Short mmCIF file of C-alpha atoms in Angstrom, two decimals:
data_model
loop_
_atom_site.label_atom_id
_atom_site.label_comp_id
_atom_site.label_asym_id
_atom_site.label_seq_id
_atom_site.Cartn_x
_atom_site.Cartn_y
_atom_site.Cartn_z
CA MET G 696 -9.44 -21.80 14.75
CA LYS G 697 -9.79 -22.98 11.23
CA PRO G 698 -12.39 -25.43 10.62
CA PRO G 699 -12.14 -28.04 8.02
CA SER G 700 -12.74 -26.60 4.56
CA GLY G 701 -12.39 -29.63 2.38
CA GLY G 702 -16.02 -29.58 1.56
CA SER G 703 -16.07 -25.99 0.43
CA ASP G 704 -12.75 -26.51 -1.47
CA ARG G 705 -14.43 -29.36 -3.47
CA GLN G 706 -17.47 -27.16 -4.27
CA LYS G 707 -15.30 -24.34 -5.53
CA GLN G 708 -13.50 -26.83 -7.86
CA ARG G 709 -16.85 -28.24 -9.14
CA VAL G 710 -18.05 -24.72 -9.86
CA ILE G 711 -14.97 -23.91 -11.82
CA MET G 712 -15.18 -27.21 -13.66
CA LEU G 713 -18.72 -26.25 -14.81
CA SER G 714 -17.11 -23.10 -16.39
CA LEU G 715 -14.41 -25.07 -18.11
CA VAL G 716 -17.00 -27.51 -19.76
CA SER G 717 -19.29 -24.73 -20.97
CA ASN G 718 -16.42 -22.47 -22.31
CA THR G 719 -14.82 -25.49 -24.24
CA CYS G 720 -18.22 -26.03 -26.00
CA LEU G 721 -18.73 -22.40 -26.83
CA VAL G 722 -15.21 -21.78 -28.06
CA ILE G 723 -15.63 -24.51 -30.69
CA ILE G 724 -19.05 -23.40 -31.78
CA LYS G 725 -18.13 -19.63 -32.03
CA ILE G 726 -14.80 -20.36 -33.94
CA LEU G 727 -16.58 -22.37 -36.54
CA VAL G 728 -19.48 -19.88 -36.97
CA GLY G 729 -17.13 -16.87 -37.05
CA LEU G 730 -14.96 -18.44 -39.75
CA ALA G 731 -18.13 -19.45 -41.75
CA THR G 732 -19.79 -15.96 -41.47
CA GLY G 733 -16.69 -13.81 -41.65
CA LEU G 734 -18.21 -11.54 -38.87
CA VAL G 735 -15.49 -9.87 -36.88
CA SER G 736 -17.99 -9.47 -33.95
CA ILE G 737 -18.40 -13.15 -33.73
CA ILE G 738 -14.70 -13.88 -34.25
CA ALA G 739 -14.02 -11.44 -31.36
CA GLU G 740 -16.49 -13.41 -29.30
CA ALA G 741 -14.66 -16.69 -30.09
CA VAL G 742 -11.47 -15.08 -28.77
CA HIS G 743 -13.31 -13.71 -25.80
CA SER G 744 -14.63 -17.22 -25.07
CA ALA G 745 -11.07 -18.82 -25.67
CA ASN G 746 -9.80 -16.30 -23.14
CA ASP G 747 -12.54 -17.41 -20.69
CA LEU G 748 -11.49 -20.91 -21.02
CA LEU G 749 -7.74 -20.13 -20.30
CA THR G 750 -8.59 -18.03 -17.27
CA SER G 751 -11.02 -20.82 -16.05
CA ILE G 752 -8.13 -23.27 -16.20
CA ILE G 753 -5.97 -20.72 -14.24
CA ALA G 754 -8.73 -20.20 -11.74
CA PHE G 755 -9.21 -23.89 -11.36
CA PHE G 756 -5.61 -24.61 -10.53
CA GLY G 757 -5.65 -21.55 -8.21
CA VAL G 758 -8.76 -22.67 -6.30
CA LYS G 759 -7.03 -26.08 -5.93
CA LYS G 760 -3.64 -24.74 -4.79
CA SER G 761 -5.31 -22.35 -2.30
CA SER G 762 -7.22 -25.19 -0.52
CA GLU G 763 -3.82 -26.83 0.60
CA PRO G 764 -3.44 -26.71 4.30
CA PRO G 765 -0.92 -24.49 5.98
CA ASP G 766 2.58 -25.73 6.06
CA GLU G 767 5.99 -24.56 7.51
CA SER G 768 6.63 -22.00 4.81
CA HIS G 769 3.02 -20.83 4.55
CA GLN G 770 1.63 -20.90 8.15
CA PHE G 771 -1.44 -18.92 7.42
CA GLY G 772 -2.37 -21.26 4.51
CA HIS G 773 -2.30 -20.68 0.75
CA GLY G 774 -5.54 -18.52 0.41
CA LYS G 775 -3.73 -15.65 -1.48
CA VAL G 776 -3.02 -17.92 -4.33
CA GLU G 777 -6.52 -17.06 -5.49
CA VAL G 778 -5.64 -13.41 -5.45
CA ILE G 779 -2.50 -14.11 -7.50
CA THR G 780 -4.44 -16.25 -10.16
CA GLY G 781 -7.36 -13.65 -10.04
CA THR G 782 -4.88 -10.93 -10.91
CA ILE G 783 -3.36 -13.01 -13.79
CA GLU G 784 -6.97 -13.49 -15.10
CA SER G 785 -7.43 -9.74 -14.89
CA MET G 786 -4.38 -9.15 -16.94
CA PHE G 787 -5.75 -11.52 -19.67
CA ILE G 788 -9.03 -9.59 -19.52
CA LEU G 789 -7.15 -6.32 -20.15
CA GLY G 790 -5.26 -7.74 -23.17
CA LEU G 791 -8.43 -9.18 -24.55
CA GLY G 792 -10.23 -5.89 -24.35
CA ILE G 793 -7.35 -4.21 -26.09
CA TYR G 794 -7.17 -6.86 -28.87
CA ILE G 795 -10.90 -6.78 -29.53
CA ILE G 796 -10.87 -3.10 -29.79
CA TYR G 797 -8.04 -3.23 -32.32
CA GLU G 798 -9.89 -6.02 -34.27
CA GLY G 799 -13.04 -3.76 -34.33
CA ILE G 800 -11.03 -0.73 -35.66
CA SER G 801 -9.41 -2.91 -38.38
CA GLY G 802 -12.86 -4.20 -39.33
CA PHE G 803 -13.85 -0.69 -40.53
CA PHE G 804 -11.30 -0.84 -43.18
CA ALA G 805 -11.72 -4.60 -44.22
CA GLU G 806 -14.14 -5.56 -46.99
CA LYS G 807 -15.15 -9.20 -46.11
CA PRO G 808 -18.44 -10.76 -47.23
CA HIS G 809 -20.94 -11.62 -44.55
CA GLU G 810 -22.84 -14.80 -44.89
CA PHE G 811 -25.08 -16.94 -42.73
CA ILE G 812 -25.96 -14.03 -40.44
CA GLU G 813 -28.95 -15.93 -39.13
CA ILE G 814 -26.63 -18.71 -37.89
CA GLY G 815 -24.53 -16.01 -36.13
CA ILE G 816 -27.45 -14.53 -34.43
CA ALA G 817 -28.63 -17.85 -33.19
CA VAL G 818 -25.40 -18.73 -31.64
CA MET G 819 -24.86 -15.43 -29.91
CA LEU G 820 -28.27 -15.68 -28.40
CA PHE G 821 -27.56 -19.26 -27.33
CA SER G 822 -24.35 -18.33 -25.91
CA GLY G 823 -25.70 -15.49 -23.96
CA ILE G 824 -28.42 -17.64 -22.30
CA VAL G 825 -25.93 -20.40 -21.39
CA ASN G 826 -23.56 -17.96 -19.82
CA LEU G 827 -26.25 -15.97 -17.98
CA PHE G 828 -27.19 -18.95 -15.93
CA ILE G 829 -23.67 -20.22 -15.46
CA SER G 830 -22.19 -16.80 -14.55
CA SER G 831 -25.05 -16.05 -12.12
CA TYR G 832 -24.47 -19.30 -10.45
CA MET G 833 -20.71 -18.80 -10.20
CA ILE G 834 -20.95 -15.39 -8.77
CA LYS G 835 -23.55 -16.40 -6.18
CA ARG G 836 -21.47 -19.50 -5.18
CA GLY G 837 -18.28 -17.48 -5.32
CA ARG G 838 -19.74 -15.06 -2.62
CA GLU G 839 -21.20 -17.78 -0.51
CA LEU G 840 -17.95 -19.66 -0.60
CA ARG G 841 -15.98 -16.41 -0.09
CA SER G 842 -13.75 -17.55 -3.08
CA ILE G 843 -12.32 -14.53 -5.06
CA GLY G 844 -11.20 -16.97 -7.74
CA VAL G 845 -14.60 -18.31 -8.36
CA GLU G 846 -16.20 -14.97 -8.23
CA VAL G 847 -13.63 -13.28 -10.60
CA ASP G 848 -14.19 -16.24 -13.10
CA GLY G 849 -18.07 -15.71 -12.74
CA GLU G 850 -17.63 -12.07 -13.50
CA HIS G 851 -15.57 -12.98 -16.52
CA LEU G 852 -18.19 -15.07 -17.90
CA ARG G 853 -20.86 -12.35 -17.15
CA ALA G 854 -18.96 -10.09 -19.58
CA ASP G 855 -19.85 -12.90 -22.23
CA VAL G 856 -23.60 -12.48 -21.51
CA ILE G 857 -23.57 -8.78 -22.18
CA THR G 858 -21.35 -8.95 -25.29
CA SER G 859 -23.20 -12.00 -26.87
CA PHE G 860 -26.65 -10.31 -26.60
CA GLY G 861 -25.02 -7.04 -27.79
CA VAL G 862 -23.54 -8.86 -30.83
CA ALA G 863 -26.87 -10.56 -31.55
CA ALA G 864 -28.68 -7.22 -31.47
CA ALA G 865 -26.12 -5.66 -33.87
CA LEU G 866 -26.36 -8.52 -36.31
CA ILE G 867 -30.09 -8.25 -36.26
CA ILE G 868 -30.19 -4.64 -37.00
CA MET G 869 -27.44 -5.29 -39.65
CA LYS G 870 -29.50 -7.98 -41.37
CA PHE G 871 -32.56 -5.62 -41.77
CA THR G 872 -30.64 -2.48 -42.60
CA GLY G 873 -27.48 -3.47 -44.30
CA TRP G 874 -25.44 -1.39 -41.95
CA HIS G 875 -22.33 -3.33 -42.10
CA TRP G 876 -20.30 -0.91 -39.96
CA LEU G 877 -22.38 -2.35 -37.09
CA ASP G 878 -20.29 -5.53 -36.88
CA PRO G 879 -16.87 -3.76 -36.15
CA ALA G 880 -18.63 -1.24 -34.04
CA ALA G 881 -20.21 -4.01 -31.89
CA ALA G 882 -16.57 -5.51 -31.38
CA ILE G 883 -15.37 -2.24 -30.28
CA ILE G 884 -18.15 -1.98 -27.58
CA ILE G 885 -17.46 -5.43 -26.55
CA GLY G 886 -13.72 -4.42 -26.06
CA LEU G 887 -14.79 -1.24 -23.97
CA TRP G 888 -16.97 -3.36 -21.92
CA ILE G 889 -14.37 -5.78 -21.15
CA LEU G 890 -11.94 -3.03 -20.14
CA GLN G 891 -14.48 -1.72 -17.57
CA ILE G 892 -14.66 -5.19 -16.07
CA PHE G 893 -10.92 -5.34 -15.71
CA VAL G 894 -11.07 -2.01 -13.75
CA ARG G 895 -13.63 -3.23 -11.39
CA LEU G 896 -12.08 -6.58 -10.78
CA ILE G 897 -8.56 -5.16 -10.24
CA LYS G 898 -9.86 -2.90 -7.58
CA LYS G 899 -11.48 -5.77 -5.68
CA LEU G 900 -8.21 -7.86 -6.09
CA MET G 901 -6.11 -4.95 -4.72
CA PHE G 902 -8.44 -4.40 -1.91
CA GLN G 903 -7.87 -8.08 -0.81
CA ASN G 904 -4.20 -8.13 -1.53
CA LEU G 905 -3.56 -5.02 0.68
CA ASP G 906 -5.15 -6.69 3.57
CA ALA G 907 -8.10 -4.32 3.83
CA ALA G 908 -10.56 -4.78 6.60
CA LEU G 909 -13.93 -6.48 6.11
CA ASP G 910 -16.83 -4.18 5.10
CA GLU G 911 -19.03 -2.53 7.79
CA ASN G 912 -21.76 -5.12 7.45
CA GLU G 913 -19.40 -7.82 8.22
CA LEU G 914 -17.79 -5.95 11.16
CA LYS G 915 -21.20 -5.37 12.55
CA LYS G 916 -21.86 -9.15 12.27
CA ILE G 917 -18.67 -9.74 14.39
CA ARG G 918 -19.64 -7.14 17.01
CA ASP G 919 -23.21 -8.64 17.35
CA ILE G 920 -21.63 -12.12 17.95
CA ILE G 921 -19.30 -10.63 20.83
CA ASP G 922 -22.32 -8.68 22.23
CA SER G 923 -24.35 -11.87 22.45
CA ILE G 924 -21.81 -13.44 24.84
CA PRO G 925 -22.67 -12.39 28.58
CA GLU G 926 -19.27 -13.19 29.94
CA ILE G 927 -17.60 -10.48 27.68
CA LYS G 928 -17.71 -7.20 29.62
CA SER G 929 -16.01 -5.12 26.83
CA TYR G 930 -13.79 -5.55 23.66
CA HIS G 931 -11.56 -3.47 21.49
CA ARG G 932 -8.91 -3.77 18.81
CA ILE G 933 -10.99 -5.93 16.33
CA ARG G 934 -8.85 -6.41 13.31
CA THR G 935 -9.95 -8.19 10.11
CA ARG G 936 -8.71 -9.16 6.64
CA GLN G 937 -9.24 -11.82 4.05
CA GLY G 938 -6.84 -14.14 2.23
CA GLY G 939 -8.53 -16.18 -0.46
CA SER G 940 -11.70 -17.63 1.10
CA THR G 941 -10.16 -17.47 4.67
CA VAL G 942 -11.15 -14.66 7.05
CA PHE G 943 -8.59 -13.66 9.58
CA ILE G 944 -10.06 -12.06 12.68
CA ASP G 945 -8.20 -10.98 15.93
CA MET G 946 -9.45 -9.02 18.92
CA HIS G 947 -8.99 -8.09 22.63
CA ILE G 948 -11.79 -9.07 25.00
CA LYS G 949 -12.16 -8.17 28.66
CA VAL G 950 -13.77 -10.65 31.18
CA ASP G 951 -14.39 -10.71 34.90
CA PRO G 952 -10.95 -11.10 36.54
CA GLN G 953 -12.64 -13.75 38.88
CA LEU G 954 -13.26 -16.11 35.87
CA THR G 955 -10.92 -19.16 35.89
CA VAL G 956 -8.57 -19.74 32.98
CA GLU G 957 -10.69 -22.63 32.02
CA THR G 958 -13.89 -20.55 31.83
CA SER G 959 -12.13 -17.79 29.92
CA HIS G 960 -10.85 -20.44 27.34
CA GLU G 961 -14.45 -21.61 26.93
CA VAL G 962 -15.55 -18.19 26.24
CA THR G 963 -12.98 -17.87 23.44
CA ARG G 964 -13.91 -21.12 22.02
CA ASN G 965 -17.59 -20.05 21.97
CA ILE G 966 -16.63 -16.96 19.97
CA GLU G 967 -14.67 -19.05 17.39
CA LYS G 968 -17.62 -21.32 17.05
CA LEU G 969 -19.99 -18.47 16.36
CA LEU G 970 -17.60 -16.76 13.96
CA GLY G 971 -16.96 -20.05 12.15
CA GLU G 972 -20.89 -20.56 11.69
CA ALA G 973 -21.11 -16.83 10.50
CA PHE G 974 -18.02 -16.71 8.16
CA GLY G 975 -17.14 -20.36 7.26
CA ASP G 976 -13.36 -20.59 6.90
CA VAL G 977 -12.05 -18.39 9.77
CA ASN G 978 -8.64 -18.02 11.55
CA VAL G 979 -9.33 -16.34 14.89
CA LEU G 980 -6.85 -14.92 17.50
CA ILE G 981 -8.33 -13.61 20.89
CA HIS G 982 -6.46 -11.93 23.64
CA VAL G 983 -8.12 -12.10 27.04
CA GLU G 984 -7.73 -9.34 29.59
CA PRO G 985 -9.19 -8.71 32.99
CA PHE G 986 -12.14 -6.26 33.00
CA SER G 987 -11.72 -3.03 35.09
CA PRO G 988 -14.54 -0.40 35.01
CA GLU G 989 -11.97 2.21 35.78
CA LYS G 990 -9.90 1.25 32.72
CA LEU G 991 -12.32 0.95 29.78
CA PRO G 992 -10.63 1.21 26.42
#
């Protein structure tokens, strides 16, 4: 069973659109301020936000494509498109981290005048606050909608929060101490932070791409649902995986051999209904067997 997911698909697209709008505004502001101040840390942040904008566009089309219904060539749906676009996003994150570290190292050897530092501080604080709210919302909604694409995009924005506040702190210290080396040092720290985000995200994407089972908490949820149905005498071979936002579950259940085919079918429909309520977008396959106390699995 796979219940209609049009509503959740539209919700995912709206969340990504929020990221697109905010990133577009922040990119323009940071580029202008970075060029005006000559601060490499702000220019690095502008590049970071431009990267966020590009990956949000990729995520938007990934979420849109993954919501397409199954067809003859893709009978299990297009959910893994989100994994593919998430992997592409991660590659951009990797390249961004390396580039910003390079710019930071170069900044130690460049003699550039720094002007309007106060404006740079204000912009970084504003950017951090905006992205704190948007990234928290995206990560929360991504997990609720079981969308790896939305969650990855939210995690990407979360990096902006840390780096924006970090740059603001470095600029404040630099303003009062005259330690100009803090500007490129902040850029290098931003790059290293971005690289650790890449490592964390690629692990999560590989986990889903390799059809790993759901975690123990979710498996317990499945077992609790099965245990709540009195007609099921025993069960075994529960197998799970996730493709995009769709959860795939198959299992073998044992029922009283005296039950009619119609009653057994109603039992499976009840399982599908309860799993759909618990996990949202699910694809369930159930094999029914006659119960025999002498042949417990």
